[in-house]
Amino acid sequence: LNSVKPGWQGSGELWYSSVRNQSRQYVFGSRFSMQYAKNQYRYLMIGDAQFSETNGQNIQSQGFLHFRFNEIRSVRFAWEAFGQVFYSRQMQLYPRFTLGGSPRYRLLNNVSMRVYVGGSLSFEHERFPDPITQYSSERVNVYTSVVITRFKNLSLDWMFLF
């Protein structure tokens, strides 16, 4: 949620590759991000999916969908709420759900760099197929986020979890 421009912003991509050596491999994928901003509210959705097949066998499929709501309460302080679902055939996650929220405090905001600190509380729920097992937990994170916007068309973001 680095942009403060009102309205819709987003990007998306689709890809396909085919390799034929001693075996034949196909990879299909898609990725998108959308953001809507109005007044002090921001909505962000990010998604990614990938499927890979070799010699007619599904080798890997994985994907995630992430939604985030952000309310700016003051120049330095914001509240966030988020939800995410993630699945991975290779990691045998069918699927993992996460719901949470956090306060976010802006330490630095200038033309070329922004620095945030925050803490989040989230609830995770996972299901594993073999043997069928379910696992739920709560997680507390403290983080620092650094955004460098020195270049006109490039933004570098780092997040450090503690």
XYZ file of C-alpha atoms in Angstrom:
162
model
C 0.000 0.000 0.000
C 2.727 2.377 -0.995
C 0.695 4.524 -3.337
C -1.440 7.407 -2.167
C -3.054 8.005 -5.573
C -6.849 7.701 -5.341
C -8.722 5.216 -7.502
C -7.785 1.876 -9.028
C -4.280 0.629 -9.810
C -3.110 -2.822 -10.732
C -1.197 -5.187 -12.920
C -1.503 -8.739 -14.150
C 0.379 -11.307 -16.136
C -0.105 -14.737 -17.655
C 2.668 -17.023 -18.786
C 3.191 -20.353 -20.477
C 6.342 -22.273 -21.278
C 7.006 -25.572 -22.969
C 10.301 -27.483 -22.907
C 10.935 -30.659 -24.852
C 14.117 -32.613 -24.174
C 14.036 -36.243 -23.139
C 10.771 -35.341 -21.436
C 8.098 -32.763 -22.143
C 7.330 -30.079 -19.572
C 4.587 -27.434 -19.505
C 4.286 -24.555 -17.052
C 1.224 -22.293 -16.839
C 0.921 -19.379 -14.469
C -0.793 -16.140 -13.628
C -0.213 -13.279 -11.229
C -2.150 -10.114 -10.466
C -2.328 -7.241 -8.022
C -5.071 -4.660 -7.606
C -5.356 -1.706 -5.278
C -8.167 0.732 -4.634
C -7.621 3.896 -2.582
C -10.173 6.447 -1.446
C -9.631 9.027 1.289
C -7.938 7.234 4.207
C -8.898 3.704 3.042
C -6.840 1.276 0.949
C -7.863 -2.162 -0.357
C -5.247 -4.481 -1.834
C -5.640 -7.889 -3.485
C -2.753 -10.033 -4.732
C -3.035 -13.441 -6.379
C -0.701 -15.979 -7.908
C -1.222 -19.462 -9.366
C 1.124 -21.875 -11.122
C 0.733 -25.346 -12.600
C 3.522 -27.549 -13.924
C 3.255 -30.870 -15.763
C 5.951 -33.249 -17.014
C 5.163 -36.172 -19.317
C 1.471 -35.874 -18.533
C 1.915 -35.960 -14.743
C 1.018 -33.009 -12.516
C 4.342 -32.217 -10.834
C 3.394 -29.066 -9.007
C 0.472 -26.743 -8.491
C 0.442 -23.879 -6.048
C -1.143 -20.524 -5.510
C -2.283 -17.895 -3.085
C -4.813 -15.111 -2.744
C -4.150 -12.246 -0.321
C -6.514 -9.432 0.675
C -5.542 -6.443 2.839
C -7.532 -3.509 4.192
C -5.686 -0.440 5.479
C -7.151 2.565 7.280
C -4.893 5.575 7.740
C -5.770 7.095 11.120
C -3.192 9.899 11.079
C -0.074 10.966 9.184
C 1.962 8.354 11.077
C -0.513 5.678 12.199
C -2.638 3.095 10.338
C -4.635 -0.057 11.103
C -4.494 -3.104 8.832
C -6.567 -6.258 8.507
C -5.618 -9.117 6.202
C -6.624 -12.542 5.021
C -4.820 -15.088 2.878
C -5.323 -18.554 1.490
C -2.346 -20.571 0.201
C -2.119 -24.036 -1.296
C 0.811 -26.088 -2.557
C 0.673 -29.629 -3.833
C 4.449 -30.036 -3.476
C 4.405 -28.859 0.184
C 1.169 -30.825 0.776
C -0.738 -27.770 2.025
C -4.425 -28.115 1.168
C -4.881 -25.152 2.010
C -3.540 -22.767 4.688
C -5.815 -19.919 5.807
C -4.558 -16.828 7.634
C -6.589 -13.983 9.177
C -5.110 -11.142 11.165
C -4.665 -7.486 11.914
C -2.031 -5.032 13.006
C -1.210 -1.442 13.860
C 1.399 0.218 11.631
C 3.487 3.247 12.581
C 5.459 5.361 10.080
C 8.901 6.285 11.462
C 10.249 8.052 8.382
C 8.614 9.528 5.294
C 10.620 11.519 2.788
C 10.957 11.713 -0.999
C 13.214 8.669 -1.385
C 12.466 6.410 1.608
C 9.743 5.346 4.045
C 10.249 3.234 7.179
C 7.427 1.557 9.126
C 7.236 -0.563 12.286
C 4.313 -2.663 13.359
C 3.091 -5.738 15.112
C 0.505 -8.259 13.955
C -1.656 -10.924 15.502
C -2.840 -13.622 13.122
C -4.710 -16.893 13.216
C -3.593 -19.742 10.922
C -5.414 -22.915 9.985
C -3.881 -25.699 7.851
C -5.074 -29.032 6.562
C -2.739 -31.865 5.558
C -4.150 -34.746 3.460
C -2.068 -37.784 4.452
C -2.922 -38.610 7.148
C -5.769 -36.121 7.317
C -4.670 -33.647 9.969
C -5.729 -30.120 10.853
C -3.554 -27.603 12.640
C -4.536 -24.188 14.006
C -2.370 -21.621 15.750
C -2.005 -17.971 16.618
C 1.064 -15.979 15.655
C 2.436 -12.647 16.847
C 4.938 -10.811 14.627
C 6.820 -7.571 15.052
C 8.179 -6.124 11.829
C 10.092 -3.290 10.224
C 9.318 -2.359 6.631
C 11.586 -0.220 4.433
C 10.433 1.224 1.084
C 12.930 2.962 -1.196
C 11.408 5.084 -3.957
C 14.481 6.898 -5.210
C 13.752 6.062 -8.858
C 10.692 7.220 -10.795
C 9.461 3.817 -12.005
C 11.022 1.536 -9.390
C 10.195 0.872 -5.755
C 12.213 -1.494 -3.538
C 10.420 -2.968 -0.512
C 11.951 -4.969 2.337
C 10.205 -6.445 5.351
C 12.052 -7.777 8.387
C 10.071 -10.009 10.784
C 11.138 -10.498 14.380
